[in-house]
Coordinates of C-alpha atoms in Angstrom, one line a residue:
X1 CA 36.5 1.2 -79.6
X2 CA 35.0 -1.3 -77.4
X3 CA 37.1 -3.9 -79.1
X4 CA 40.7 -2.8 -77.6
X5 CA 42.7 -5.1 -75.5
X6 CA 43.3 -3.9 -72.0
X7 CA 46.7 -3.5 -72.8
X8 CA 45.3 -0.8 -75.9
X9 CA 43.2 0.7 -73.2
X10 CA 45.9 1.7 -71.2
X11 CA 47.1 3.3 -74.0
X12 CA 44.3 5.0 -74.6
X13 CA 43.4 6.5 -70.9
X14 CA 47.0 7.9 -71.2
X15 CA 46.5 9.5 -75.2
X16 CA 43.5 9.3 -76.5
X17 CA 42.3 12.2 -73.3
X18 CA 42.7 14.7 -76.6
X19 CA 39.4 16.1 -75.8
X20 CA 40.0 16.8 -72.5
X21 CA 42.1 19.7 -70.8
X22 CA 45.0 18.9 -68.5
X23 CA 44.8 22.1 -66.9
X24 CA 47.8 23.7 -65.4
X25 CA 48.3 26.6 -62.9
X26 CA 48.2 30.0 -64.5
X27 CA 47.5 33.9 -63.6
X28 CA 45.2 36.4 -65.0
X29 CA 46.0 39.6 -64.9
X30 CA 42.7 41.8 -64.9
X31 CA 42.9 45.4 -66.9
X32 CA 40.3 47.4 -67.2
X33 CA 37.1 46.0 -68.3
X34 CA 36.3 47.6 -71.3
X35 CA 40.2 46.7 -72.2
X36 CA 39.9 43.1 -71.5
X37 CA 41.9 40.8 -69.7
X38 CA 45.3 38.9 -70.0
X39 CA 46.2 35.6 -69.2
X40 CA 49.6 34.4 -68.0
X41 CA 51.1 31.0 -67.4
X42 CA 52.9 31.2 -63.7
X43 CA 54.8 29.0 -61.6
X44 CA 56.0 29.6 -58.4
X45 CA 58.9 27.2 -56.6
X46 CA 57.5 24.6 -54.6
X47 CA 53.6 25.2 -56.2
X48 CA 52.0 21.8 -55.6
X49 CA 48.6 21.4 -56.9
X50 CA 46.2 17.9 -58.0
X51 CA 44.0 17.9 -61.1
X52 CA 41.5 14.9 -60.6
X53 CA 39.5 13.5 -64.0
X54 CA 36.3 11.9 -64.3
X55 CA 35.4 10.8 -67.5
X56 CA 32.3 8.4 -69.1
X57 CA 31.6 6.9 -72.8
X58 CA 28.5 4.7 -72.8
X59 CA 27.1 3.8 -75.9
X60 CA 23.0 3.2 -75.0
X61 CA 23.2 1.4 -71.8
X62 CA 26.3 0.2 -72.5
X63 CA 29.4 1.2 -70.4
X64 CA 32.5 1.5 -72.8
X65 CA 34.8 3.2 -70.4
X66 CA 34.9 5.2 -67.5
X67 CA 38.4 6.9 -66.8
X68 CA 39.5 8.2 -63.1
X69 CA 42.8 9.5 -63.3
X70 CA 44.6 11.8 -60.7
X71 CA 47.7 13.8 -61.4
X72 CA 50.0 15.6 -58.8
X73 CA 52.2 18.5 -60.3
X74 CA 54.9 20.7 -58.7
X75 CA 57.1 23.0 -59.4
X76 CA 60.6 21.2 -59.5
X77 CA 62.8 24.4 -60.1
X78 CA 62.4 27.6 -62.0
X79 CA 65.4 27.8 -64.3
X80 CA 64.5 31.0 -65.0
X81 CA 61.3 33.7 -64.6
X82 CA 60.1 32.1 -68.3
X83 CA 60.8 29.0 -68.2
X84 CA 59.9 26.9 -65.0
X85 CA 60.0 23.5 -64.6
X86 CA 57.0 21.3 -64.3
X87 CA 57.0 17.7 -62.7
X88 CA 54.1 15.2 -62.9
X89 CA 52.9 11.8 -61.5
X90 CA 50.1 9.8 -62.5
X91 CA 49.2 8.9 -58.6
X92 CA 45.8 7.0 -59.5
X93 CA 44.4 6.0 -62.8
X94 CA 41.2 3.5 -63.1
X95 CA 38.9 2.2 -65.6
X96 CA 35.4 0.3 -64.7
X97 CA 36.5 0.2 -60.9
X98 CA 40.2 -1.9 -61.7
X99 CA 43.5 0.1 -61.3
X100 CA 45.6 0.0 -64.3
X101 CA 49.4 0.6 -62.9
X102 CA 51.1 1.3 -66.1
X103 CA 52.7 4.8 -64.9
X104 CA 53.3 3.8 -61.3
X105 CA 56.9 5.4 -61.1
X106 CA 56.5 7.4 -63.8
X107 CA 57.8 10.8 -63.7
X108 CA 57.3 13.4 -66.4
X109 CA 58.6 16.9 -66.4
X110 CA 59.0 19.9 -69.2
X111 CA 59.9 23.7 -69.2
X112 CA 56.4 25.7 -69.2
X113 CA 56.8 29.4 -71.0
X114 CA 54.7 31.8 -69.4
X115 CA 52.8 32.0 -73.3
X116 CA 52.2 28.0 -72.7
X117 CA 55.3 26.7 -74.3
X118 CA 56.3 23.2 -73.7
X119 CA 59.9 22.6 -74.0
X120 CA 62.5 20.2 -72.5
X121 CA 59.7 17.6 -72.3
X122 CA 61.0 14.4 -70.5
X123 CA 59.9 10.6 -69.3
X124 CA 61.9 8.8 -66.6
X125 CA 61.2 5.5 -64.0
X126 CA 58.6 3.0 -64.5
X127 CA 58.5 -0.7 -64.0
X128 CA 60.6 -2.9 -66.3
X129 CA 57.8 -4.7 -67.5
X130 CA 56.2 -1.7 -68.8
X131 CA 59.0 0.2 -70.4
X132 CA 57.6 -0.8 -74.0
X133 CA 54.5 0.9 -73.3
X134 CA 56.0 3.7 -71.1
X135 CA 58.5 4.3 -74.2
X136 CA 55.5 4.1 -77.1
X137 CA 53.4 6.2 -75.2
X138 CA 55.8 8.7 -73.8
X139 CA 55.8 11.1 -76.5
X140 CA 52.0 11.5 -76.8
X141 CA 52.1 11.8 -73.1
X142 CA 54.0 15.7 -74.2
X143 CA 50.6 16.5 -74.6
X144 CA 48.5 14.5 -72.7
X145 CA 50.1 15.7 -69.1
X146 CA 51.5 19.1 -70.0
X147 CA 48.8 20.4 -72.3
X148 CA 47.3 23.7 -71.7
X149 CA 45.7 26.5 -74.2
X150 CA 48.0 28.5 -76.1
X151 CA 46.9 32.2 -74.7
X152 CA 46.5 35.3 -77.6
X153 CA 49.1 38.5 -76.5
X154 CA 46.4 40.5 -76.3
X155 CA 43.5 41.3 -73.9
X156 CA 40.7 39.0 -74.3
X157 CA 37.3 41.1 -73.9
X158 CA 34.1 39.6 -72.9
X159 CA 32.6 37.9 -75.8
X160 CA 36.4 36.9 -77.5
X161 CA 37.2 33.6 -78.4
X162 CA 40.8 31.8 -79.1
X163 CA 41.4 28.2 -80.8
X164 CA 44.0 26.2 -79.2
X165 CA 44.9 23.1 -81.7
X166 CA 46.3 20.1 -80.5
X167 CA 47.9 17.1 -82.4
X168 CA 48.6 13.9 -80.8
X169 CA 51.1 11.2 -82.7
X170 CA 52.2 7.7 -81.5
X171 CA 51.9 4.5 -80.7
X172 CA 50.5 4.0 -84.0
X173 CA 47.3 6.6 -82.9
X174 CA 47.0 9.7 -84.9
X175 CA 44.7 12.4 -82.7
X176 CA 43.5 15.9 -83.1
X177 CA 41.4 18.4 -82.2
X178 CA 40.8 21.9 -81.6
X179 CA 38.9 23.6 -78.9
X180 CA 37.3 27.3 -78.8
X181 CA 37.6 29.2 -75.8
X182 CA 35.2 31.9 -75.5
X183 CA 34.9 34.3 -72.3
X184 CA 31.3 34.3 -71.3
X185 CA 32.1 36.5 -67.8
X186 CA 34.4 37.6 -65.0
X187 CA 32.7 37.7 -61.6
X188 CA 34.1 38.0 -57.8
X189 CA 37.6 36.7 -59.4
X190 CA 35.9 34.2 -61.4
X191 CA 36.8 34.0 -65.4
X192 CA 33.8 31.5 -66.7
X193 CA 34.5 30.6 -70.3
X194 CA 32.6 28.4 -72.8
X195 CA 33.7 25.4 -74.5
X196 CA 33.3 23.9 -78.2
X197 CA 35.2 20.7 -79.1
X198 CA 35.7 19.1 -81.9
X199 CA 38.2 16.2 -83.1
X200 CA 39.3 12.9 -84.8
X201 CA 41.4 9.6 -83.7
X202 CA 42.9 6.8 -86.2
X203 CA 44.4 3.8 -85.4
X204 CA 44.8 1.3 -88.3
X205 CA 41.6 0.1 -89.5
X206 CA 39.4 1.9 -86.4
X207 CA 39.1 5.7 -85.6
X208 CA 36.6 8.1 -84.5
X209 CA 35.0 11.7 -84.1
X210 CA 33.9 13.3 -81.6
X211 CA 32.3 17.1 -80.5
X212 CA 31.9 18.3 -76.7
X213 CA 30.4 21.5 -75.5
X214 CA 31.3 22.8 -71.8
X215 CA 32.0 25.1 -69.5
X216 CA 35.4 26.2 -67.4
X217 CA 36.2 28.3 -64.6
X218 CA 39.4 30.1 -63.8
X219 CA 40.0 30.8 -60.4
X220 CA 41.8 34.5 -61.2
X221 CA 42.5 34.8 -57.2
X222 CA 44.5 31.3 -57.2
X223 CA 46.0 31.5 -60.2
X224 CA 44.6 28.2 -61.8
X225 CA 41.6 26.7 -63.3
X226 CA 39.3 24.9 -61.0
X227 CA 37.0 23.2 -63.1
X228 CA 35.8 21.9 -66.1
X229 CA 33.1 19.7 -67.7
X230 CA 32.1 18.6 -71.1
X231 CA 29.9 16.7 -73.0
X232 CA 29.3 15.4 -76.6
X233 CA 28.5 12.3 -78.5
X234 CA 31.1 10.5 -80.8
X235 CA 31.2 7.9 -83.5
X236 CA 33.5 5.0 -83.2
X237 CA 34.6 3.2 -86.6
X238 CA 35.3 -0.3 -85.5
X239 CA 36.7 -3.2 -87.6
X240 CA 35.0 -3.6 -91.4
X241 CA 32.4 -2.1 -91.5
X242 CA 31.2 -1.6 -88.0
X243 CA 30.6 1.2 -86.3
X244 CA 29.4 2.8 -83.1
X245 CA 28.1 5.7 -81.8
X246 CA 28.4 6.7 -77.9
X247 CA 27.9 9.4 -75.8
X248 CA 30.5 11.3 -73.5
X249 CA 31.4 13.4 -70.7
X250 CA 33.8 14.6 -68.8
X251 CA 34.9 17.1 -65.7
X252 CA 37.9 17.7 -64.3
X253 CA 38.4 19.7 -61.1
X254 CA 41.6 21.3 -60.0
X255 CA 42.6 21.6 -56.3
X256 CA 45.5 21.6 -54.2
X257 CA 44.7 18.6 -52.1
X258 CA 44.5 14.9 -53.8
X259 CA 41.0 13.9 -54.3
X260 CA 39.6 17.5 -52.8
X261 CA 36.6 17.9 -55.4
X262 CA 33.0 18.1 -54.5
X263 CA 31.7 14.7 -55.4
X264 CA 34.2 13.4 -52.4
X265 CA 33.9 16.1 -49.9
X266 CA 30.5 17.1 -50.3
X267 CA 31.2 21.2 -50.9
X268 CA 31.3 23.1 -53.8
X269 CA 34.8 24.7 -53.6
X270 CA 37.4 22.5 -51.1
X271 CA 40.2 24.5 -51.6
X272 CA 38.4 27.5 -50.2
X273 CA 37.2 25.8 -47.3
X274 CA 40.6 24.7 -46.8
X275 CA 42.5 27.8 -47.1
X276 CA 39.9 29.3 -44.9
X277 CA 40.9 27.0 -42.2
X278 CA 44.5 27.2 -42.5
X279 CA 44.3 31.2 -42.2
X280 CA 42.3 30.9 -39.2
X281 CA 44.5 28.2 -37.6
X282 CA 47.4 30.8 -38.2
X283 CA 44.9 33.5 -36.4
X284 CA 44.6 31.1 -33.4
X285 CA 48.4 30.4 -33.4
X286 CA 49.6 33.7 -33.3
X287 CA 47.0 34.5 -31.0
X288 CA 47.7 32.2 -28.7
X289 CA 51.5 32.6 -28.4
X290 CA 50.8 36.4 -27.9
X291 CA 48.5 35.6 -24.9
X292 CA 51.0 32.8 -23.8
X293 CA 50.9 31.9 -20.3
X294 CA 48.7 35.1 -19.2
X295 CA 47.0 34.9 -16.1
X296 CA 43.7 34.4 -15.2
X297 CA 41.4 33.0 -18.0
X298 CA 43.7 32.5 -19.9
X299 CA 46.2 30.3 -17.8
X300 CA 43.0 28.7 -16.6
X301 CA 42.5 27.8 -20.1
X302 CA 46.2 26.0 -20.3
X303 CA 45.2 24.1 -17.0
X304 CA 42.0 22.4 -18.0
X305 CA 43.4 21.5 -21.7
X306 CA 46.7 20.6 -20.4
X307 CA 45.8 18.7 -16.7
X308 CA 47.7 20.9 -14.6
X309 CA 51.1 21.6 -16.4
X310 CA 53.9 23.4 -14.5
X311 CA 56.1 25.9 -15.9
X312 CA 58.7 24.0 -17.9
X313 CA 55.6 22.4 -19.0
X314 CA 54.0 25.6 -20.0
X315 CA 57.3 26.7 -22.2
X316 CA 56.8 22.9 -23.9
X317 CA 53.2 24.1 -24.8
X318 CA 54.6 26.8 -26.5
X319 CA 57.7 25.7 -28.1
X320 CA 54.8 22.7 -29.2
X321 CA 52.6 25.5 -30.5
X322 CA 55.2 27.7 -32.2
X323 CA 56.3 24.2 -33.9
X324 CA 52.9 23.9 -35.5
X325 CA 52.7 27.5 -36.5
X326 CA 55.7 26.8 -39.2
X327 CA 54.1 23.8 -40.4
X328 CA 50.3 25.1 -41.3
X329 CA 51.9 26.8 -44.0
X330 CA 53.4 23.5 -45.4
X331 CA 50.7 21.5 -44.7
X332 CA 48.9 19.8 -48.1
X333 CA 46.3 17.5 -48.4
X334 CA 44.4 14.4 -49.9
X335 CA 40.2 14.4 -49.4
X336 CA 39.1 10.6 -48.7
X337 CA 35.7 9.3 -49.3
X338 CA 33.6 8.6 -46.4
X339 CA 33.9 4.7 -47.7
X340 CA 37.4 5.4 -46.2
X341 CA 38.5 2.8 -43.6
X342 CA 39.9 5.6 -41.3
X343 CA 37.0 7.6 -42.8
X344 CA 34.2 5.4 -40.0
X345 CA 36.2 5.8 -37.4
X346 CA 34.1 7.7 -34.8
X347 CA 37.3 8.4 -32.8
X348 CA 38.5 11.7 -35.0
X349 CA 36.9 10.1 -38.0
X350 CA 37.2 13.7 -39.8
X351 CA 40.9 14.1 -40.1
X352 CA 43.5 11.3 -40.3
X353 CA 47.2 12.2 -38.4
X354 CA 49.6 10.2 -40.9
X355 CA 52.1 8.0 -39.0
X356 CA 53.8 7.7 -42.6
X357 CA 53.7 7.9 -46.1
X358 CA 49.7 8.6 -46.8
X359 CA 47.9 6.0 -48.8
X360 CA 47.4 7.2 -53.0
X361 CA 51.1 7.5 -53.7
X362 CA 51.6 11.6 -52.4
X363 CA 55.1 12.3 -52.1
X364 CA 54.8 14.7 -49.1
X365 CA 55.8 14.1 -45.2
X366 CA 53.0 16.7 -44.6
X367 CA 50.4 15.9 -46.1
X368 CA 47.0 15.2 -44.2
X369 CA 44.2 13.1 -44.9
X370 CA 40.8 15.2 -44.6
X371 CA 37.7 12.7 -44.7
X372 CA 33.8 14.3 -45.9
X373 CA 32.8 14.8 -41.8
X374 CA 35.8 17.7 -41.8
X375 CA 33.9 19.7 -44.2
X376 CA 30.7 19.6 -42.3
X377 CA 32.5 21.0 -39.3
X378 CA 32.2 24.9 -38.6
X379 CA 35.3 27.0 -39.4
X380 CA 36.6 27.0 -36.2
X381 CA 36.5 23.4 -35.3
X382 CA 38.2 22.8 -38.8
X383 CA 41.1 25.8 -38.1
X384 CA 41.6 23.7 -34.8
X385 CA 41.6 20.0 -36.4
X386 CA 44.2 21.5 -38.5
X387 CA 46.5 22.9 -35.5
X388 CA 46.1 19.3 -33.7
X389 CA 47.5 18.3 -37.9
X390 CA 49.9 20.5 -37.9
X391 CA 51.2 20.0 -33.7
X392 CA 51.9 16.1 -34.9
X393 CA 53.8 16.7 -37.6
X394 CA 55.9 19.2 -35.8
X395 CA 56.8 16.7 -33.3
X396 CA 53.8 16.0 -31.0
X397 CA 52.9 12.3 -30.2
X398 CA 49.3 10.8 -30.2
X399 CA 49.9 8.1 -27.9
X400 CA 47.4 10.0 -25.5
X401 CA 45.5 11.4 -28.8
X402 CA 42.0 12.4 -27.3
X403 CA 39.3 14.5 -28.7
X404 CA 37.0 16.7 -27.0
X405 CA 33.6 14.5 -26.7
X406 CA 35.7 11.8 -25.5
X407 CA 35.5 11.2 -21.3
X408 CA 39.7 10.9 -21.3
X409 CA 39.9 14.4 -22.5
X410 CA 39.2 16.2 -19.0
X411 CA 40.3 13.2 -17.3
X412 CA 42.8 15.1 -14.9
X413 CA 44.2 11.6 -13.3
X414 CA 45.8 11.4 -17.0
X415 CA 49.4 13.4 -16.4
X416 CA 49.4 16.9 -17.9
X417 CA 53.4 15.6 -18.9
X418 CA 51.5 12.7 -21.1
X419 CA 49.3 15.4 -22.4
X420 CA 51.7 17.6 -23.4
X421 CA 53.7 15.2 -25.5
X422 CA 51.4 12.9 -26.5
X423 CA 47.1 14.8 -27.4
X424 CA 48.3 17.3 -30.4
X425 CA 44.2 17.7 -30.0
X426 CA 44.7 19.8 -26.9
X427 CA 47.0 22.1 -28.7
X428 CA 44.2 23.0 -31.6
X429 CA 41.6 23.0 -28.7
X430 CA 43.8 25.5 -26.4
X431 CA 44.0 27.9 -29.1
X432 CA 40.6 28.1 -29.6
X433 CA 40.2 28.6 -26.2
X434 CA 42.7 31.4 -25.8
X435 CA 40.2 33.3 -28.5
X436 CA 37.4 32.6 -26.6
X437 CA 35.7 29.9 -28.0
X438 CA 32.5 29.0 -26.4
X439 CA 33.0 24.6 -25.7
X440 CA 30.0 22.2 -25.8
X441 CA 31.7 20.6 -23.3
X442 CA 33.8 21.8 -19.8
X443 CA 35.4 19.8 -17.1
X444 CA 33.6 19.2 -14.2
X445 CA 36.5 20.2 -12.1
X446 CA 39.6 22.1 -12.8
X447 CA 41.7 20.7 -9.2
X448 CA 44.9 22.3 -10.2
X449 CA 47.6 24.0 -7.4
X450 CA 44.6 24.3 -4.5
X451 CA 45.4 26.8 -2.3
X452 CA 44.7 26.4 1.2
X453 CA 42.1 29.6 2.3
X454 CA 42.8 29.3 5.9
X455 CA 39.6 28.2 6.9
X456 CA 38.5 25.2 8.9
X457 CA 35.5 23.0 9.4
X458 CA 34.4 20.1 11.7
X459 CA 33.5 16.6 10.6
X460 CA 32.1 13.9 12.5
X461 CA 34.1 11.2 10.6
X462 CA 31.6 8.3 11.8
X463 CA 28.2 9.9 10.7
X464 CA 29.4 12.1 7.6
X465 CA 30.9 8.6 6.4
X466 CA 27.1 7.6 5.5
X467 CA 25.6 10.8 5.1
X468 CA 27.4 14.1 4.2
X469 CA 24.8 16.5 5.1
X470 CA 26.0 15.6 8.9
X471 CA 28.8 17.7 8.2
X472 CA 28.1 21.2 10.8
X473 CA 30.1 23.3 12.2
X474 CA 31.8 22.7 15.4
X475 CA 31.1 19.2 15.7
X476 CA 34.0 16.3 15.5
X477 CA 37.4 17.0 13.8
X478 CA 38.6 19.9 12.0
X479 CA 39.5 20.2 8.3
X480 CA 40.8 22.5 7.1
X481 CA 39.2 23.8 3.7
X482 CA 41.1 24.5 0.2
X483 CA 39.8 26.2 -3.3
X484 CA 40.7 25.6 -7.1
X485 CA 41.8 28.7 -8.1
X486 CA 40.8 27.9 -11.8
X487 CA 36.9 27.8 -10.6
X488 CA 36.8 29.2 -6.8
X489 CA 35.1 25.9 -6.2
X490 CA 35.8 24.7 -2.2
X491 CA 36.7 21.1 -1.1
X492 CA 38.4 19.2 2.2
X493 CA 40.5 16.6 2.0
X494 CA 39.1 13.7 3.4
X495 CA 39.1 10.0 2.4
X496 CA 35.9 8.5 3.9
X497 CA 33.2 10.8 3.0
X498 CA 30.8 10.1 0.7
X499 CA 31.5 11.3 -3.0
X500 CA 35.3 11.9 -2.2
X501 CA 37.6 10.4 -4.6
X502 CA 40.9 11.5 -6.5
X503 CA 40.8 14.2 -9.1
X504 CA 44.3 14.9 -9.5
X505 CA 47.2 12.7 -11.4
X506 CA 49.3 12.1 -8.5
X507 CA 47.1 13.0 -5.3
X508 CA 47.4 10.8 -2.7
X509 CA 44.3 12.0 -0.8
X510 CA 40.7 12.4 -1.6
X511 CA 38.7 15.0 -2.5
X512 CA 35.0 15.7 -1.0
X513 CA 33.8 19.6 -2.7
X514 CA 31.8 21.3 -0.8
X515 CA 28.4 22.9 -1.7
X516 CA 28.5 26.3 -3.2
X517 CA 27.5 29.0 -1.2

């Protein structure tokens, strides 16, 4: 094996995965337990989901391969309730660290029976100077990218097993295998099966066997498999008389985000975080455009995240908000490593806001980059992250893009008309606020619309200029005194005191706040 040209490898990382499971999305359907349970292939238009692959052969301390490969799927059309149809890209495929770019443009699609039927099976695009391979390859590729276990029409009970046989012909290569599938247990929605493998490759003069053992772990609530691992040893009959023998292993996580497994994000099930925060960000939505402009509080709470917006500016924030509402749903993602370039920035390091196409090769105008810090966020600030997402992609700008911990967020000299168009982290932020979410952080003033209380006060303008405490009553000019109405808090207006200064976009006068009462 270790003898293959790199030209034979790419061969290989695209056929000679036999002993590994493409895994595809599919539905259970639970009867009663002592009856068993029945498994269904099912595709729904517009299902988008990633399977990512991890796999190892080493032969003592001796690295003969290690295989990343990640796959997007979607659901093209449905034909027909039987027979949808399937299409696939290879979006990254590595061995030992170096890219291989064989499939790059590579599309592959087939008709998917809800018994695991593969028909229609198809290969299109590539680059010129791969077509040879593309075209050798393409037919073992039937397998290799659509393969999936063949499930029995009957209920399998706790205990059952099924043999799905595959047989992999081309370029030369003659693979096969079978794999058992036994059920061990079905808990919270989970459907846990053991794994046996066991199977053979040839290729003129070299070949191979190999067995695995493993586990795998249908998600019965998604509809899909979500992980699974193996592990074996193999022998490798190289040239003459040589031979070798090498240990491997393998896992394979399904997810519907790019790159969303827990080696990158740090958590044992992404897409549940994830769906988590979408549902709550679609809490927080509808909660906030149901509270939308209120009074009080909650108008408050438009002020301070907003700077002061006025009333066509209010309906912006909404039309802004419903916007991103629509789009949560459609949102998808790709999980980056914290190695990630846009990964160490501190400046909303945990979620990238695509100006474009994301980096990886997804196909999608709505997809969102999610770096390791998002998952270590609690669920709130995540469902928010994802509104701020989700307000950009409907149409917000971020060319005034500021976060919470940053000084220019309650920077009021900033214009709320600048905000409004241009922070989509205000809109995830002013939801949460509208539900009452406790910040680490408030403005020190909220100077919007004072209000004039009819009160007056004297100032000696030559001693209060040096110290403010001089400021009685009844002594020097009279000033007349005004409140924020967000906070109650008192002020004058006054340019040579002490501590006066602007607080407002667009004030021409200074501010000096009076001590509270």
């Amino acid at each position: 094996m270790a003898q293959y040209t790199e030209m034979n490898a790419g061969i290989m990382c695209a056929i000679s995965k036999w002993r590994v499971i493409v895994v595809l999305l599919f539905w259970a359907q639970p009867l009663a337990a002592e009856e068993g349970y029945r498994f269904f292939y099912n595709f729904a238009p517009g299902v988008m989901f990633y399977e990512t692959d991890h796999s190892r052969q080493e032969s003592g301390t001796k690295l003969i391969s290690e295989f990343h490969r990640t796959v997007e799927f979607r659901v093209a059309q449905a034909r027909d309730a039987a027979t949808p149809t399937l299409s696939a890209r290879i979006i990254e495929l590595s061995n030992t660290g170096r890219r291989i770019n064989y499939y790059d443009g590579v599309t592959f699609e087939a008709n998917i029976s809800a018994a695991g039927e593969v028909t229609a099976y198809s290969f299109s695009g590539g680059m010129p100077r791969y077509q040879p391979l593309i075209q050798a390859a393409g037919p073992a590729n039937r397998s290799n990218i659509f393969w999936m276990p063949r499930f029995p029409d009957k209920p399998i009970k706790i205990g059952d097993t099924f043999t799905h046989t595959i047989s992999l012909d081309g370029s030369g290569m003659e693979a096969g295998g079978q794999t058992v599938f036994e059920l061990e247990e079905v808990r919270e929605n989970l459907a846990r099966f053991r794994l046996r493998y066991s199977g053979s490759v040839t290729s003129g003069a070299v070949g191979g066997t190999q067995t695995s053992d493993g586990r795998a772990v249908f998600d019965m609530s998604k509809g899909m498999w979500s992980s699974m691992e193996l592990s074996g040893e193999g022998t490798a009959q190289l040239a003459g008389a040589l031979s070798e023998h090498y240990k491997t292993t393998s896992r394979k996580e399904i997810s519907r985000g790019a790159g969303c497994d827990q080696a990158t994000t740090g958590v044992s099930n992404p897409d549940g975080v994830i769906d988590h925060a979408r549902n709550l960000a679609n809490q927080l939505v509808r909660n906030a455009l149901a509270r939308w402009p209120g009074t009080g509080e909650n108008l408050y709470a438009s002020y301070r995240h907003f700077h002061c917006p006025d009333r066509p500016q209010l309906t912006t924030i909404r039309d802004n908000l419903s916007a991103a509402g629509q789009v949560l749903g459609d949102l998808t993602f790709i999980c980056l490593p914290d190695s990630a370039e846009v990964c160490t920035d501190a400046r909303g390091g945990e979620i990238n806001l695509p100006t474009g196409s994301p980096a990886g090769g997804a196909s999608s105008n709505r997809q969102v980059q999610l770096c390791p810090s998002f998952f270590r966020m609690d669920d709130d600030e995540q469902a928010g992250t994802l509104i701020a997402a989700a307000a950009k992609l409907s149409g917000v700008g971020d060319s005034h893009r500021c976060m919470l911990q940053e000084a220019c967020y309650f920077d009021f000299l900033r214009p709320a008309a600048e905000v409004v168009s241009g922070n989509p982290y205000a809109y995830g932020y002013y939801a949460l606020a509208l539900s009452g979410w406790t910040f680490s952080r408030e403005p020190e003033r909220t100077p919007c619309f004072p209000q004039a209380s009819g009160n007056y006060i004297q100032v000696d303008g030559g001693a209060a200029a040096t110290d403010p405490a001089s400021v009685q009553p009844y002594r020097g000019d009279f000033y007349e005194i005004f409140s924020d109405p967000a906070t109650g808090d008192r002020f004058i207006w006054h340019d040579n005191l002490l501590g006066a200064r602007y607080y407002l976009y667009g004030e021409t006068r200074m501010r000096h706040y009076l001590p509270s009462d």
